[in-house]
Amino acid sequence: MRRRREKKRRPPFPLPKGLILLSTPDGWRHSLLDVKGGMACGALPHVPADADPREARAAAALMVRELARDFHGAEVDVVWEPPHDERSWTAQVRLLGGVGN
């Protein structure tokens, strides 16, 4: 009997390398930059528009760590840079270990 050859599925996006977080009147928005130069943007779920910036940064960092772990088997750290203004933040995403997938 022949075994079916399983195709290794590639993750739906490359590893993240940067993060931008914006406060808007409608809520918190993020842009996730990846190692291949792509970008994924969207709303930050479960964080109200009037949330404290520290809460929003913590939620965004958790989202990035979970995506890297779930889709790439990688552990990452999110390092926030000093803010340029009171409504936007940027962070570098650093790989802590080898990629598991």
mmCIF file of N, CA and C in Angstrom:
data_model
loop_
_atom_site.group_PDB
_atom_site.id
_atom_site.type_symbol
_atom_site.label_atom_id
_atom_site.label_comp_id
_atom_site.label_asym_id
_atom_site.label_seq_id
_atom_site.Cartn_x
_atom_site.Cartn_y
_atom_site.Cartn_z
ATOM 1 N N MET A 1 0.835 -1.174 0.000
ATOM 2 C CA MET A 1 0.000 0.000 0.000
ATOM 3 C C MET A 1 0.883 1.242 0.000
ATOM 4 N N ARG A 2 0.564 2.166 -0.825
ATOM 5 C CA ARG A 2 1.320 3.412 -0.936
ATOM 6 C C ARG A 2 0.840 4.438 0.057
ATOM 7 N N ARG A 3 1.784 5.111 0.691
ATOM 8 C CA ARG A 3 1.423 6.182 1.618
ATOM 9 C C ARG A 3 1.286 7.485 0.858
ATOM 10 N N ARG A 4 0.311 8.220 1.245
ATOM 11 C CA ARG A 4 0.153 9.550 0.652
ATOM 12 C C ARG A 4 1.240 10.454 1.204
ATOM 13 N N ARG A 5 1.844 11.169 0.344
ATOM 14 C CA ARG A 5 2.890 12.090 0.758
ATOM 15 C C ARG A 5 2.257 13.382 1.252
ATOM 16 N N GLU A 6 2.587 13.718 2.477
ATOM 17 C CA GLU A 6 2.023 14.932 3.056
ATOM 18 C C GLU A 6 2.841 16.134 2.623
ATOM 19 N N LYS A 7 2.135 17.139 2.188
ATOM 20 C CA LYS A 7 2.786 18.402 1.838
ATOM 21 C C LYS A 7 2.978 19.213 3.097
ATOM 22 N N LYS A 8 4.167 19.738 3.268
ATOM 23 C CA LYS A 8 4.395 20.612 4.413
ATOM 24 C C LYS A 8 3.791 21.967 4.070
ATOM 25 N N ARG A 9 2.869 22.396 4.903
ATOM 26 C CA ARG A 9 2.188 23.659 4.660
ATOM 27 C C ARG A 9 3.028 24.806 5.179
ATOM 28 N N ARG A 10 3.149 25.807 4.355
ATOM 29 C CA ARG A 10 3.870 26.998 4.774
ATOM 30 C C ARG A 10 2.943 27.879 5.590
ATOM 31 N N PRO A 11 3.509 28.572 6.587
ATOM 32 C CA PRO A 11 2.678 29.491 7.362
ATOM 33 C C PRO A 11 2.074 30.564 6.448
ATOM 34 N N PRO A 12 0.928 31.117 6.824
ATOM 35 C CA PRO A 12 0.264 32.100 5.974
ATOM 36 C C PRO A 12 0.998 33.440 5.877
ATOM 37 N N PHE A 13 2.032 33.644 6.686
ATOM 38 C CA PHE A 13 2.807 34.876 6.608
ATOM 39 C C PHE A 13 4.214 34.600 7.121
ATOM 40 N N PRO A 14 5.199 35.362 6.652
ATOM 41 C CA PRO A 14 6.566 35.194 7.159
ATOM 42 C C PRO A 14 6.679 35.678 8.610
ATOM 43 N N LEU A 15 7.807 35.394 9.219
ATOM 44 C CA LEU A 15 8.048 35.851 10.590
ATOM 45 C C LEU A 15 7.948 37.366 10.695
ATOM 46 N N PRO A 16 7.366 37.868 11.769
ATOM 47 C CA PRO A 16 7.292 39.318 11.956
ATOM 48 C C PRO A 16 8.656 39.886 12.344
ATOM 49 N N LYS A 17 8.902 41.145 11.929
ATOM 50 C CA LYS A 17 10.145 41.807 12.333
ATOM 51 C C LYS A 17 9.891 43.181 12.943
ATOM 52 N N GLY A 18 8.702 43.725 12.744
ATOM 53 C CA GLY A 18 8.386 45.033 13.295
ATOM 54 C C GLY A 18 6.900 45.176 13.525
ATOM 55 N N LEU A 19 6.554 46.147 14.362
ATOM 56 C CA LEU A 19 5.166 46.365 14.731
ATOM 57 C C LEU A 19 4.930 47.862 14.882
ATOM 58 N N ILE A 20 3.834 48.320 14.330
ATOM 59 C CA ILE A 20 3.406 49.711 14.486
ATOM 60 C C ILE A 20 2.038 49.682 15.136
ATOM 61 N N LEU A 21 1.855 50.503 16.153
ATOM 62 C CA LEU A 21 0.585 50.562 16.871
ATOM 63 C C LEU A 21 0.091 52.000 16.849
ATOM 64 N N LEU A 22 -1.164 52.186 16.432
ATOM 65 C CA LEU A 22 -1.747 53.524 16.308
ATOM 66 C C LEU A 22 -3.039 53.630 17.099
ATOM 67 N N SER A 23 -3.195 54.749 17.786
ATOM 68 C CA SER A 23 -4.436 55.058 18.469
ATOM 69 C C SER A 23 -5.282 55.902 17.517
ATOM 70 N N THR A 24 -6.507 55.440 17.240
ATOM 71 C CA THR A 24 -7.418 56.188 16.378
ATOM 72 C C THR A 24 -8.723 56.403 17.142
ATOM 73 N N PRO A 25 -9.564 57.330 16.700
ATOM 74 C CA PRO A 25 -10.844 57.527 17.380
ATOM 75 C C PRO A 25 -11.724 56.271 17.374
ATOM 76 N N ASP A 26 -11.543 55.413 16.364
ATOM 77 C CA ASP A 26 -12.343 54.190 16.253
ATOM 78 C C ASP A 26 -11.747 53.009 17.007
ATOM 79 N N GLY A 27 -10.526 53.130 17.483
ATOM 80 C CA GLY A 27 -9.889 52.024 18.194
ATOM 81 C C GLY A 27 -8.413 51.918 17.858
ATOM 82 N N TRP A 28 -7.791 50.912 18.403
ATOM 83 C CA TRP A 28 -6.360 50.678 18.194
ATOM 84 C C TRP A 28 -6.135 49.896 16.912
ATOM 85 N N ARG A 29 -5.185 50.357 16.109
ATOM 86 C CA ARG A 29 -4.840 49.704 14.838
ATOM 87 C C ARG A 29 -3.389 49.251 14.900
ATOM 88 N N HIS A 30 -3.071 48.197 14.165
ATOM 89 C CA HIS A 30 -1.690 47.719 14.120
ATOM 90 C C HIS A 30 -1.279 47.427 12.688
ATOM 91 N N SER A 31 0.005 47.530 12.441
ATOM 92 C CA SER A 31 0.620 47.082 11.195
ATOM 93 C C SER A 31 1.776 46.183 11.589
ATOM 94 N N LEU A 32 1.768 44.971 11.074
ATOM 95 C CA LEU A 32 2.790 43.987 11.373
ATOM 96 C C LEU A 32 3.688 43.854 10.146
ATOM 97 N N LEU A 33 4.960 44.185 10.301
ATOM 98 C CA LEU A 33 5.930 44.115 9.217
ATOM 99 C C LEU A 33 6.628 42.769 9.280
ATOM 100 N N ASP A 34 6.834 42.128 8.113
ATOM 101 C CA ASP A 34 7.476 40.815 8.140
ATOM 102 C C ASP A 34 8.872 40.851 7.518
ATOM 103 N N VAL A 35 9.593 39.745 7.675
ATOM 104 C CA VAL A 35 10.990 39.680 7.239
ATOM 105 C C VAL A 35 11.146 39.723 5.724
ATOM 106 N N LYS A 36 10.073 39.491 4.977
ATOM 107 C CA LYS A 36 10.143 39.540 3.516
ATOM 108 C C LYS A 36 9.666 40.874 2.955
ATOM 109 N N GLY A 37 9.410 41.842 3.828
ATOM 110 C CA GLY A 37 9.001 43.162 3.369
ATOM 111 C C GLY A 37 7.506 43.366 3.258
ATOM 112 N N GLY A 38 6.726 42.385 3.642
ATOM 113 C CA GLY A 38 5.274 42.511 3.587
ATOM 114 C C GLY A 38 4.728 43.181 4.831
ATOM 115 N N MET A 39 3.426 43.456 4.783
ATOM 116 C CA MET A 39 2.771 44.114 5.900
ATOM 117 C C MET A 39 1.344 43.594 6.021
ATOM 118 N N ALA A 40 0.913 43.358 7.249
ATOM 119 C CA ALA A 40 -0.473 42.992 7.535
ATOM 120 C C ALA A 40 -1.012 44.018 8.518
ATOM 121 N N CYS A 41 -2.163 44.589 8.195
ATOM 122 C CA CYS A 41 -2.736 45.646 9.033
ATOM 123 C C CYS A 41 -4.119 45.234 9.513
ATOM 124 N N GLY A 42 -4.502 45.788 10.645
ATOM 125 C CA GLY A 42 -5.838 45.508 11.138
ATOM 126 C C GLY A 42 -6.094 46.169 12.472
ATOM 127 N N ALA A 43 -7.274 45.900 12.984
ATOM 128 C CA ALA A 43 -7.662 46.416 14.292
ATOM 129 C C ALA A 43 -7.073 45.508 15.359
ATOM 130 N N LEU A 44 -6.822 46.065 16.517
ATOM 131 C CA LEU A 44 -6.344 45.284 17.650
ATOM 132 C C LEU A 44 -7.581 44.778 18.394
ATOM 133 N N PRO A 45 -7.856 43.482 18.296
ATOM 134 C CA PRO A 45 -9.094 42.954 18.871
ATOM 135 C C PRO A 45 -9.103 43.003 20.394
ATOM 136 N N HIS A 46 -10.272 43.155 20.944
ATOM 137 C CA HIS A 46 -10.519 43.085 22.386
ATOM 138 C C HIS A 46 -9.856 44.207 23.191
ATOM 139 N N VAL A 47 -9.472 45.291 22.527
ATOM 140 C CA VAL A 47 -8.905 46.441 23.240
ATOM 141 C C VAL A 47 -9.778 47.643 22.897
ATOM 142 N N PRO A 48 -10.461 48.222 23.879
ATOM 143 C CA PRO A 48 -11.338 49.358 23.585
ATOM 144 C C PRO A 48 -10.551 50.590 23.148
ATOM 145 N N ALA A 49 -11.217 51.463 22.415
ATOM 146 C CA ALA A 49 -10.576 52.671 21.884
ATOM 147 C C ALA A 49 -10.020 53.563 22.993
ATOM 148 N N ASP A 50 -10.642 53.540 24.166
ATOM 149 C CA ASP A 50 -10.176 54.403 25.255
ATOM 150 C C ASP A 50 -9.207 53.697 26.207
ATOM 151 N N ALA A 51 -8.689 52.546 25.793
ATOM 152 C CA ALA A 51 -7.753 51.803 26.639
ATOM 153 C C ALA A 51 -6.447 52.571 26.805
ATOM 154 N N ASP A 52 -5.805 52.351 27.931
ATOM 155 C CA ASP A 52 -4.505 52.939 28.214
ATOM 156 C C ASP A 52 -3.484 52.418 27.185
ATOM 157 N N PRO A 53 -2.575 53.262 26.720
ATOM 158 C CA PRO A 53 -1.565 52.814 25.752
ATOM 159 C C PRO A 53 -0.757 51.606 26.235
ATOM 160 N N ARG A 54 -0.492 51.507 27.521
ATOM 161 C CA ARG A 54 0.254 50.346 28.030
ATOM 162 C C ARG A 54 -0.529 49.057 27.808
ATOM 163 N N GLU A 55 -1.841 49.120 27.999
ATOM 164 C CA GLU A 55 -2.690 47.955 27.764
ATOM 165 C C GLU A 55 -2.675 47.565 26.287
ATOM 166 N N ALA A 56 -2.767 48.564 25.409
ATOM 167 C CA ALA A 56 -2.750 48.295 23.970
ATOM 168 C C ALA A 56 -1.408 47.720 23.537
ATOM 169 N N ARG A 57 -0.297 48.255 24.049
ATOM 170 C CA ARG A 57 1.030 47.726 23.693
ATOM 171 C C ARG A 57 1.183 46.290 24.182
ATOM 172 N N ALA A 58 0.699 46.006 25.384
ATOM 173 C CA ALA A 58 0.781 44.644 25.918
ATOM 174 C C ALA A 58 -0.034 43.674 25.061
ATOM 175 N N ALA A 59 -1.228 44.086 24.653
ATOM 176 C CA ALA A 59 -2.078 43.231 23.819
ATOM 177 C C ALA A 59 -1.453 43.003 22.442
ATOM 178 N N ALA A 60 -0.862 44.046 21.862
ATOM 179 C CA ALA A 60 -0.221 43.907 20.550
ATOM 180 C C ALA A 60 0.990 42.986 20.638
ATOM 181 N N ALA A 61 1.788 43.137 21.685
ATOM 182 C CA ALA A 61 2.969 42.284 21.859
ATOM 183 C C ALA A 61 2.553 40.828 22.047
ATOM 184 N N LEU A 62 1.515 40.589 22.832
ATOM 185 C CA LEU A 62 1.015 39.231 23.035
ATOM 186 C C LEU A 62 0.536 38.628 21.714
ATOM 187 N N MET A 63 -0.177 39.408 20.914
ATOM 188 C CA MET A 63 -0.656 38.937 19.617
ATOM 189 C C MET A 63 0.518 38.494 18.740
ATOM 190 N N VAL A 64 1.580 39.301 18.681
ATOM 191 C CA VAL A 64 2.745 38.982 17.848
ATOM 192 C C VAL A 64 3.444 37.724 18.366
ATOM 193 N N ARG A 65 3.623 37.619 19.685
ATOM 194 C CA ARG A 65 4.286 36.433 20.249
ATOM 195 C C ARG A 65 3.488 35.168 19.955
ATOM 196 N N GLU A 66 2.161 35.249 20.079
ATOM 197 C CA GLU A 66 1.326 34.079 19.812
ATOM 198 C C GLU A 66 1.342 33.691 18.333
ATOM 199 N N LEU A 67 1.312 34.677 17.434
ATOM 200 C CA LEU A 67 1.381 34.370 16.003
ATOM 201 C C LEU A 67 2.697 33.693 15.642
ATOM 202 N N ALA A 68 3.807 34.215 16.154
ATOM 203 C CA ALA A 68 5.121 33.626 15.869
ATOM 204 C C ALA A 68 5.205 32.198 16.410
ATOM 205 N N ARG A 69 4.678 31.989 17.604
ATOM 206 C CA ARG A 69 4.721 30.665 18.228
ATOM 207 C C ARG A 69 3.809 29.691 17.482
ATOM 208 N N ASP A 70 2.560 30.107 17.210
ATOM 209 C CA ASP A 70 1.585 29.207 16.598
ATOM 210 C C ASP A 70 1.917 28.849 15.154
ATOM 211 N N PHE A 71 2.379 29.818 14.365
ATOM 212 C CA PHE A 71 2.594 29.569 12.945
ATOM 213 C C PHE A 71 4.028 29.212 12.579
ATOM 214 N N HIS A 72 4.998 29.577 13.414
ATOM 215 C CA HIS A 72 6.399 29.334 13.079
ATOM 216 C C HIS A 72 7.142 28.518 14.131
ATOM 217 N N GLY A 73 6.505 28.245 15.259
ATOM 218 C CA GLY A 73 7.185 27.526 16.325
ATOM 219 C C GLY A 73 8.348 28.315 16.886
ATOM 220 N N ALA A 74 8.268 29.639 16.796
ATOM 221 C CA ALA A 74 9.365 30.512 17.212
ATOM 222 C C ALA A 74 8.953 31.367 18.401
ATOM 223 N N GLU A 75 9.899 31.637 19.257
ATOM 224 C CA GLU A 75 9.690 32.556 20.365
ATOM 225 C C GLU A 75 10.294 33.901 19.978
ATOM 226 N N VAL A 76 9.535 34.960 20.160
ATOM 227 C CA VAL A 76 10.008 36.297 19.830
ATOM 228 C C VAL A 76 9.796 37.233 21.013
ATOM 229 N N ASP A 77 10.530 38.322 20.993
ATOM 230 C CA ASP A 77 10.382 39.373 21.976
ATOM 231 C C ASP A 77 10.007 40.649 21.230
ATOM 232 N N VAL A 78 9.127 41.432 21.805
ATOM 233 C CA VAL A 78 8.706 42.701 21.212
ATOM 234 C C VAL A 78 9.326 43.817 22.050
ATOM 235 N N VAL A 79 10.180 44.635 21.413
ATOM 236 C CA VAL A 79 10.900 45.696 22.113
ATOM 237 C C VAL A 79 10.392 47.039 21.592
ATOM 238 N N TRP A 80 9.672 47.763 22.453
ATOM 239 C CA TRP A 80 9.088 49.045 22.068
ATOM 240 C C TRP A 80 10.146 50.139 22.051
ATOM 241 N N GLU A 81 10.090 50.972 21.033
ATOM 242 C CA GLU A 81 10.979 52.124 20.920
ATOM 243 C C GLU A 81 10.327 53.316 21.620
ATOM 244 N N PRO A 82 11.121 54.310 22.015
ATOM 245 C CA PRO A 82 10.514 55.505 22.616
ATOM 246 C C PRO A 82 9.509 56.128 21.644
ATOM 247 N N PRO A 83 8.352 56.569 22.142
ATOM 248 C CA PRO A 83 7.328 57.113 21.237
ATOM 249 C C PRO A 83 7.739 58.459 20.644
ATOM 250 N N HIS A 84 7.321 58.660 19.385
ATOM 251 C CA HIS A 84 7.565 59.937 18.714
ATOM 252 C C HIS A 84 6.444 60.922 19.015
ATOM 253 N N ASP A 85 5.260 60.400 19.268
ATOM 254 C CA ASP A 85 4.126 61.228 19.683
ATOM 255 C C ASP A 85 3.232 60.369 20.568
ATOM 256 N N GLU A 86 2.162 60.942 21.071
ATOM 257 C CA GLU A 86 1.330 60.247 22.042
ATOM 258 C C GLU A 86 0.319 59.278 21.438
ATOM 259 N N ARG A 87 0.259 59.183 20.103
ATOM 260 C CA ARG A 87 -0.748 58.327 19.467
ATOM 261 C C ARG A 87 -0.180 57.190 18.644
ATOM 262 N N SER A 88 1.160 57.051 18.575
ATOM 263 C CA SER A 88 1.729 55.961 17.791
ATOM 264 C C SER A 88 3.004 55.428 18.444
ATOM 265 N N TRP A 89 3.203 54.134 18.277
ATOM 266 C CA TRP A 89 4.360 53.452 18.839
ATOM 267 C C TRP A 89 4.896 52.477 17.809
ATOM 268 N N THR A 90 6.194 52.256 17.846
ATOM 269 C CA THR A 90 6.825 51.261 16.982
ATOM 270 C C THR A 90 7.627 50.305 17.850
ATOM 271 N N ALA A 91 7.784 49.090 17.351
ATOM 272 C CA ALA A 91 8.543 48.085 18.086
ATOM 273 C C ALA A 91 9.318 47.220 17.101
ATOM 274 N N GLN A 92 10.434 46.706 17.564
ATOM 275 C CA GLN A 92 11.195 45.708 16.835
ATOM 276 C C GLN A 92 10.800 44.344 17.390
ATOM 277 N N VAL A 93 10.666 43.375 16.501
ATOM 278 C CA VAL A 93 10.358 42.009 16.912
ATOM 279 C C VAL A 93 11.638 41.204 16.726
ATOM 280 N N ARG A 94 12.127 40.632 17.809
ATOM 281 C CA ARG A 94 13.412 39.916 17.785
ATOM 282 C C ARG A 94 13.191 38.428 18.049
ATOM 283 N N LEU A 95 13.818 37.624 17.227
ATOM 284 C CA LEU A 95 13.756 36.160 17.361
ATOM 285 C C LEU A 95 14.604 35.737 18.547
ATOM 286 N N LEU A 96 14.022 34.971 19.468
ATOM 287 C CA LEU A 96 14.740 34.529 20.658
ATOM 288 C C LEU A 96 15.421 33.182 20.464
ATOM 289 N N GLY A 97 14.918 32.367 19.576
ATOM 290 C CA GLY A 97 15.505 31.046 19.364
ATOM 291 C C GLY A 97 15.324 30.646 17.919
ATOM 292 N N GLY A 98 15.616 29.398 17.632
ATOM 293 C CA GLY A 98 15.458 28.886 16.274
ATOM 294 C C GLY A 98 14.010 28.718 15.900
ATOM 295 N N VAL A 99 13.752 28.662 14.628
ATOM 296 C CA VAL A 99 12.402 28.468 14.108
ATOM 297 C C VAL A 99 12.089 26.978 14.176
ATOM 298 N N GLY A 100 10.935 26.648 14.771
ATOM 299 C CA GLY A 100 10.556 25.253 14.952
ATOM 300 C C GLY A 100 9.936 24.618 13.728
ATOM 301 N N ASN A 101 9.309 25.410 12.848
ATOM 302 C CA ASN A 101 8.637 24.836 11.660
ATOM 303 C C ASN A 101 9.480 24.978 10.444
#
